[in-house]
Short mmCIF file of C-alpha atoms (C1' of nucleotides) in Angstrom, two decimals:
data_model
loop_
_atom_site.label_atom_id
_atom_site.label_comp_id
_atom_site.label_asym_id
_atom_site.label_seq_id
_atom_site.Cartn_x
_atom_site.Cartn_y
_atom_site.Cartn_z
CA MET A 6 0.00 0.00 0.00
CA THR A 7 2.74 2.30 0.27
CA MET A 8 3.44 3.61 -2.96
CA ALA A 9 5.85 6.28 -2.73
CA LEU A 10 5.58 8.83 -5.29
CA ASN A 11 6.50 7.30 -8.37
CA ALA A 12 6.06 8.25 -11.84
CA LYS A 13 6.68 4.69 -12.33
CA GLN A 14 8.10 3.38 -15.40
CA PRO A 15 5.75 3.86 -18.23
CA PHE A 16 7.99 1.63 -20.09
CA THR A 17 9.41 -1.50 -18.83
CA MET A 18 12.25 -3.15 -20.40
CA PRO A 19 13.78 -6.53 -20.33
CA ALA A 20 16.19 -6.81 -17.53
CA ALA A 21 18.93 -7.62 -19.89
CA LEU A 22 18.90 -4.52 -21.93
CA GLN A 23 17.33 -2.00 -19.82
CA GLU A 24 19.09 1.17 -20.40
CA PRO A 25 16.93 3.26 -22.64
CA LYS A 26 15.31 4.52 -19.58
CA PHE A 27 14.92 8.08 -20.41
CA SER A 28 14.04 10.05 -23.38
CA SER A 29 16.83 9.58 -25.70
CA LEU A 30 19.01 12.30 -24.65
CA HIS A 31 21.19 10.21 -22.51
CA ALA A 32 21.00 7.14 -24.51
CA SER A 33 24.45 7.86 -25.65
CA ALA A 34 25.65 9.18 -22.41
CA GLU A 35 24.38 6.16 -20.66
CA ALA A 36 26.07 3.94 -23.06
CA MET A 37 29.16 5.90 -22.59
CA ARG A 38 29.53 5.55 -18.93
CA ARG A 39 28.96 1.88 -18.98
CA VAL A 40 32.24 1.00 -20.34
CA CYS A 41 33.91 -2.29 -20.51
CA LEU A 42 32.58 -5.68 -20.03
CA PRO A 43 35.18 -7.02 -22.35
CA ALA A 44 35.91 -10.50 -21.36
CA PRO A 45 33.50 -13.10 -22.47
CA GLN A 46 34.22 -15.18 -19.52
CA LEU A 47 32.32 -17.97 -18.06
CA GLN A 48 29.86 -19.98 -19.93
CA GLY A 49 28.85 -23.11 -18.31
CA ASN A 50 31.46 -23.78 -15.78
CA ILE A 51 29.61 -25.12 -12.94
CA PHE A 52 32.42 -27.35 -12.04
CA GLY A 53 34.31 -26.34 -9.05
CA SER A 54 36.66 -23.98 -10.71
CA PHE A 55 33.96 -21.79 -11.94
CA ASP A 56 35.11 -18.36 -11.34
CA GLU A 57 38.51 -18.79 -9.97
CA SER A 58 39.83 -16.76 -12.81
CA LEU A 59 37.36 -14.02 -12.27
CA LEU A 60 38.21 -13.79 -8.66
CA ALA A 61 41.87 -13.88 -9.38
CA ARG A 62 41.67 -11.20 -11.96
CA ALA A 63 39.60 -8.98 -9.83
CA GLU A 64 41.98 -9.38 -6.99
CA ALA A 65 44.85 -8.56 -9.22
CA LEU A 66 43.11 -5.44 -10.30
CA ALA A 67 42.30 -4.58 -6.80
CA ALA A 68 45.89 -4.92 -5.83
CA VAL A 69 47.16 -2.66 -8.51
CA ASP A 70 46.48 0.58 -6.86
CA ILE A 71 47.43 -0.18 -3.38
CA ALA A 72 51.08 -0.78 -2.88
CA PRO A 73 53.04 2.32 -3.71
CA HIS A 74 51.15 5.13 -2.21
CA ALA A 75 53.75 7.74 -2.54
CA LYS A 76 51.61 10.77 -2.71
CA GLY A 77 48.83 10.11 -5.03
CA HIS A 78 45.89 9.87 -2.81
CA PRO A 79 44.87 11.15 0.49
CA HIS A 80 44.61 7.71 1.79
CA HIS A 81 44.93 7.51 5.41
CA HIS A 82 43.94 5.14 8.10
CA HIS A 83 43.25 1.56 7.58
CA HIS A 84 41.35 -1.20 9.07
CA PRO A 85 41.59 -4.45 10.73
CA PRO A 86 41.90 -7.54 8.65
CA PHE A 87 38.25 -7.73 8.37
CA LYS A 88 35.14 -7.49 10.29
CA PRO A 89 31.77 -8.52 9.13
CA ASP A 90 29.59 -6.27 10.99
CA ALA A 91 30.48 -3.23 12.63
CA ALA A 92 29.94 0.04 13.98
CA PHE A 93 26.76 1.35 15.11
CA SER A 94 25.85 4.09 17.33
CA ALA A 95 22.87 5.96 18.37
CA MET A 96 21.92 9.35 17.43
CA SER A 97 20.90 11.52 20.16
CA GLY A 98 18.70 14.46 20.13
CA VAL A 99 18.56 15.31 16.56
CA PRO A 100 16.94 18.63 16.56
CA CYS A 101 15.01 18.16 13.51
CA ALA A 102 11.70 19.66 13.58
CA ALA A 103 9.82 17.03 11.90
CA ALA A 104 7.11 14.75 12.40
CA ALA A 105 3.84 13.80 11.27
CA LEU A 106 1.24 11.80 12.87
CA PRO A 107 -1.33 9.44 11.74
CA LEU A 108 -3.07 12.28 10.18
CA PRO A 109 -6.46 12.40 8.61
CA ALA A 110 -6.33 9.96 5.93
CA ALA A 111 -3.97 8.77 3.43
CA LEU A 112 -0.60 8.59 4.81
CA PRO A 113 1.18 6.06 2.81
CA HIS A 114 3.13 4.39 5.44
CA PRO A 115 5.99 2.28 4.47
CA LEU A 116 5.54 0.06 7.34
CA PRO A 117 7.44 -1.60 10.01
CA HIS A 118 10.33 -3.77 9.34
CA PRO A 119 10.12 -7.37 9.78
CA ALA A 120 12.52 -8.23 12.41
CA LEU A 121 15.49 -9.37 10.57
CA ASP A 122 18.74 -10.32 12.00
CA GLY A 123 19.97 -6.98 13.00
CA GLY A 124 16.95 -5.99 14.83
CA ASP A 125 16.01 -2.53 14.11
CA LEU A 126 12.85 -1.22 15.30
CA LEU A 127 10.91 1.81 15.53
CA GLU A 128 11.90 3.72 12.62
CA HIS A 129 9.06 5.62 11.29
CA LEU A 130 7.95 8.35 13.32
CA SER A 131 5.23 10.43 12.44
CA SER A 132 3.77 13.09 14.29
CA PRO A 133 1.68 15.98 14.37
CA LEU A 134 1.50 18.22 11.61
CA ALA A 135 3.62 21.07 11.80
CA VAL A 136 1.69 23.82 10.53
CA GLY A 137 2.12 27.43 10.91
CA GLY A 138 5.63 27.88 11.96
CA LEU A 139 7.80 29.69 9.62
CA PRO A 140 11.40 30.27 10.27
CA GLU A 141 12.44 33.78 10.05
CA PRO A 142 15.27 34.35 7.69
CA LEU A 143 17.63 34.49 10.54
CA PRO A 144 20.14 31.81 9.87
CA PRO A 145 22.64 31.72 12.66
CA PRO A 146 20.75 30.40 15.60
CA LEU A 147 18.23 28.89 13.33
CA PRO A 148 15.63 27.51 15.59
CA PRO A 149 14.10 24.25 14.67
CA ALA A 150 12.06 25.69 12.00
CA ALA A 151 8.53 24.76 11.67
CA PRO A 152 7.49 23.67 8.28
CA LEU A 153 4.84 25.35 6.44
CA ALA A 154 1.56 24.19 5.33
CA LEU A 155 0.05 25.09 2.12
CA PRO A 156 -3.46 25.41 0.95
CA VAL A 157 -3.65 22.49 -1.25
CA GLY A 158 -5.29 22.94 -4.49
CA ALA A 159 -4.44 26.55 -4.74
CA PRO A 160 -2.38 26.58 -7.83
CA GLY A 161 -0.21 29.55 -7.61
CA GLY A 162 1.09 29.23 -11.04
CA PRO A 163 2.15 26.34 -13.15
CA PRO A 164 -0.23 23.47 -13.48
CA PRO A 165 2.14 20.62 -12.85
CA PRO A 166 0.43 17.77 -14.56
CA ALA A 167 0.16 19.54 -17.79
CA ALA A 168 2.80 18.18 -20.00
CA PRO A 169 3.78 14.60 -19.52
CA GLU A 170 7.24 15.25 -20.68
CA ALA A 171 7.64 18.52 -18.95
CA GLY A 172 10.44 19.04 -16.56
CA SER A 173 12.21 16.08 -17.88
CA ASP A 174 14.90 18.05 -19.44
CA PRO A 175 18.11 17.33 -17.60
CA ARG A 176 19.24 20.83 -18.13
CA GLU A 177 16.18 22.26 -16.63
CA LEU A 178 16.17 19.86 -13.78
CA GLU A 179 19.65 20.84 -12.94
CA ALA A 180 18.80 24.48 -13.10
CA PHE A 181 15.80 23.97 -10.91
CA ALA A 182 17.77 22.04 -8.37
CA GLU A 183 20.19 24.86 -8.09
CA ARG A 184 17.56 27.52 -7.77
CA PHE A 185 15.74 25.43 -5.29
CA LYS A 186 18.71 25.11 -3.04
CA GLN A 187 19.51 28.74 -3.15
CA ARG A 188 16.01 29.83 -2.32
CA ARG A 189 15.70 27.23 0.35
CA VAL A 190 18.79 28.54 2.00
CA ARG A 191 17.52 32.02 1.61
CA LEU A 192 14.45 31.03 3.55
CA GLY A 193 16.67 29.64 6.22
CA VAL A 194 15.22 26.20 5.97
CA THR A 195 17.22 23.04 6.26
CA GLN A 196 16.96 20.05 3.99
CA ALA A 197 15.40 18.10 6.80
CA ASP A 198 12.83 20.78 7.32
CA VAL A 199 11.83 20.71 3.71
CA GLY A 200 11.39 17.00 3.79
CA ALA A 201 9.19 17.21 6.83
CA ALA A 202 7.20 20.10 5.47
CA LEU A 203 6.31 18.11 2.44
CA ALA A 204 3.96 16.04 4.50
CA ALA A 205 2.06 19.11 5.49
CA LEU A 206 1.53 19.79 1.86
CA GLN A 207 -0.70 16.80 1.73
CA LEU A 208 -0.38 16.33 -1.91
CA PRO A 209 -1.72 13.16 -3.39
CA GLY A 210 0.45 10.37 -2.21
CA VAL A 211 3.21 12.62 -1.18
CA GLY A 212 4.46 12.23 2.30
CA ALA A 213 7.49 13.49 4.04
CA LEU A 214 10.94 12.91 2.69
CA SER A 215 14.23 12.64 4.44
CA GLN A 216 17.12 15.02 4.51
CA SER A 217 18.96 12.52 2.40
CA THR A 218 16.53 12.72 -0.41
CA ILE A 219 16.36 16.48 -0.40
CA CYS A 220 20.09 16.62 -0.38
CA ARG A 221 20.31 14.21 -3.26
CA PHE A 222 17.81 16.16 -5.19
CA GLU A 223 19.82 19.32 -4.80
CA SER A 224 22.99 17.61 -5.78
CA LEU A 225 21.41 15.71 -8.61
CA THR A 226 22.42 12.40 -7.19
CA LEU A 227 19.15 10.81 -8.05
CA SER A 228 17.96 9.07 -11.15
CA HIS A 229 16.54 11.22 -13.84
CA ASN A 230 13.08 9.83 -13.28
CA ASN A 231 13.28 10.41 -9.61
CA MET A 232 14.38 13.97 -10.14
CA ALA A 233 11.55 14.62 -12.52
CA ALA A 234 9.02 13.15 -10.15
CA LEU A 235 10.21 15.18 -7.23
CA ARG A 236 10.47 18.46 -8.99
CA PRO A 237 6.78 19.41 -8.99
CA VAL A 238 6.51 18.53 -5.36
CA LEU A 239 9.44 20.61 -4.32
CA GLN A 240 8.28 23.37 -6.53
CA ALA A 241 4.97 23.37 -4.75
CA TRP A 242 6.65 23.53 -1.40
CA LEU A 243 8.86 26.35 -2.48
CA ASP A 244 5.95 28.36 -3.71
CA GLY A 245 4.06 27.86 -0.51
CA ALA A 246 7.07 28.57 1.61
CA GLU A 247 7.86 31.81 -0.08
CA ALA A 248 4.27 32.88 0.05
CA ALA A 249 4.12 32.14 3.73
CA HIS A 250 7.27 34.05 4.13
CA ARG A 251 5.68 37.19 2.90
CA ASP A 252 2.73 36.79 5.08
CA ARG A 253 3.66 35.85 8.41
CA ALA A 254 2.67 33.13 10.56
CA ALA A 255 4.71 32.28 13.42
CA GLY A 256 4.38 29.16 15.22
CA PRO A 257 6.28 27.34 17.79
CA ASP A 258 7.89 24.19 16.89
CA LEU A 259 7.66 20.72 17.93
CA LEU A 260 10.34 18.56 18.93
CA PRO A 261 9.84 14.89 18.66
CA GLY A 262 13.00 13.46 19.91
CA ALA A 263 13.14 9.82 19.27
CA GLU A 264 15.77 7.24 19.57
CA ARG A 265 17.06 5.20 16.75
CA LYS A 266 19.23 2.28 16.34
CA ARG A 267 20.32 0.46 13.33
CA LYS A 268 23.48 -1.09 12.21
CA ARG A 269 25.38 -0.06 9.20
CA THR A 270 28.06 -2.46 8.24
CA SER A 271 31.19 -0.87 7.11
CA ILE A 272 33.15 -2.41 4.31
CA ALA A 273 36.85 -1.87 4.70
CA ALA A 274 38.93 -0.25 2.01
CA PRO A 275 40.66 -3.36 0.67
CA GLU A 276 37.43 -5.24 0.42
CA LYS A 277 35.88 -2.30 -1.29
CA ARG A 278 38.66 -2.19 -3.82
CA SER A 279 38.13 -5.82 -4.59
CA LEU A 280 34.46 -5.32 -5.01
CA GLU A 281 35.09 -2.50 -7.40
CA ALA A 282 37.39 -4.68 -9.40
CA PHE A 283 34.78 -7.40 -9.55
CA PHE A 284 32.22 -4.90 -10.56
CA ALA A 285 34.29 -3.73 -13.46
CA LEU A 286 34.41 -7.27 -14.71
CA GLN A 287 30.92 -8.25 -13.88
CA PRO A 288 28.41 -5.67 -12.76
CA ARG A 289 25.83 -8.34 -12.32
CA PRO A 290 27.32 -11.45 -10.83
CA SER A 291 25.19 -14.48 -10.32
CA ALA A 292 24.20 -15.58 -6.89
CA GLU A 293 26.93 -18.17 -7.00
CA LYS A 294 29.56 -15.62 -7.75
CA ILE A 295 28.30 -13.33 -5.11
CA ALA A 296 28.62 -16.15 -2.67
CA ALA A 297 32.15 -16.84 -3.81
CA ILE A 298 33.11 -13.23 -3.57
CA ALA A 299 31.56 -12.95 -0.18
CA GLU A 300 33.55 -15.88 1.01
CA LYS A 301 36.76 -14.56 -0.42
CA LEU A 302 36.34 -11.22 1.16
CA ASP A 303 34.88 -12.59 4.29
CA LEU A 304 31.75 -10.59 4.05
CA LYS A 305 28.19 -11.64 4.41
CA LYS A 306 26.65 -12.68 1.16
CA ASN A 307 23.85 -10.26 1.52
CA VAL A 308 26.22 -7.43 2.12
CA VAL A 309 27.93 -8.20 -1.14
CA ARG A 310 24.67 -8.50 -2.99
CA VAL A 311 23.43 -5.18 -1.71
CA TRP A 312 26.74 -3.59 -2.51
CA PHE A 313 26.38 -4.59 -6.14
CA CYS A 314 22.83 -3.34 -6.25
CA ASN A 315 23.84 0.00 -4.87
CA GLN A 316 26.76 0.20 -7.20
CA ARG A 317 24.50 -0.33 -10.16
CA GLN A 318 22.17 2.29 -8.89
CA LYS A 319 25.00 4.70 -8.59
CA GLN A 320 25.71 4.42 -12.25
CA LYS A 321 22.29 5.64 -12.99
CA ARG A 322 22.45 8.86 -11.15
CA MET A 323 21.99 12.01 -13.11
CA LYS A 324 25.32 13.36 -12.21
CA TYR A 325 26.97 10.73 -14.26
CA SER A 326 24.52 10.04 -16.95
CA ALA A 327 23.78 13.64 -17.70
CA MET A 328 27.20 14.95 -17.13
CA HIS A 329 27.97 17.71 -19.47
"C1'" DA B 11 27.08 14.42 1.82
"C1'" DT B 12 27.18 9.38 1.39
"C1'" DG B 13 27.41 4.44 2.48
"C1'" DC B 14 24.81 0.47 3.40
"C1'" DA B 15 19.92 -1.09 3.81
"C1'" DT B 16 14.83 -1.98 3.27
"C1'" DG B 17 10.79 -2.99 0.67
"C1'" DA B 18 7.41 -2.74 -3.03
"C1'" DG B 19 6.81 -3.96 -7.57
"C1'" DA B 20 8.33 -5.89 -11.99
"C1'" DA B 21 10.33 -9.68 -14.48
"C1'" DT C 2 16.19 -11.61 -8.00
"C1'" DC C 3 16.66 -7.17 -9.69
"C1'" DT C 4 15.36 -2.34 -9.94
"C1'" DC C 5 13.97 1.93 -7.89
"C1'" DA C 6 12.87 5.22 -4.53
"C1'" DT C 7 14.12 6.24 0.04
"C1'" DG C 8 16.01 6.37 4.53
"C1'" DC C 9 18.88 5.66 8.80
"C1'" DA C 10 23.42 6.08 10.37
"C1'" DT C 11 27.76 8.18 9.51
"C1'" DA C 12 31.92 10.63 8.24
#
DNA sequence: ATGCATGAGAA
DNA sequence: TCTCATGCATA
């Protein structure tokens, strides 16, 4: 039931050749960044020695850049031989003014996690609306700003859902992102605040977003589709925020204050280098290979799998595919 | 600002 | 199982 906002893929492509994601503009760019994949290795070697060569080659590659670190990179500290899981800590009092509560109706809630191994609980917090409060453009001691609400349905200007292909121009998206950030800062609102305020906007199927997402939007580190989908929403917020700025509505702020806990395994540098080498050879290793790699690097299989997924996702970010 | 992770939905 | 959109936890 959760359906995040998604301009979901109007076009679905076979997993094998799914690249022509966007218009056509990047078709070439996309193709460009996805270099290599030269060796036609492995065919039907299910016999013991299946990917020994792959592993060996990747390791060789991984080793190439390590030894003589004369002055090339700012590499510093290192790590223990290895360690599967690792660091975790708790965040304390994050003064984010955010929250939403089981509001009226329609709050697409992601839902609770099934208790997996790690055991992370209570993640979603929602809380009361945060209406009214508007942070004065006084940056320094910026008090936990209170997000702004916006009269939904009051189209201040551009009818968003007009052109299906509107706002899909990479150039324009980039320009918007930049303007957005500047004006946001001008309003003295943090990325986290924006994300929280979005919930108050109560747009169809649009809930709050995290600081991470807002940050990624501003830095274009999201997929093109994602950027395009978020643009209208952020535009709406910006309009409302600036309007509210003129007016004046002051409101106190709320402070949720919750505790979180969740582990984030940390992959050490050497292991990471190996993974990168593997990735260059095979961006999409089979489950068997992932298992082999995991064993070699002494990492959990799932960690390796997720790493590859994230790596693939990285390739698709605007920054790289639309680089000009 | 980013790394590792979850989960819904499509193959 | 992968992709995609997102997020917590971190550096």
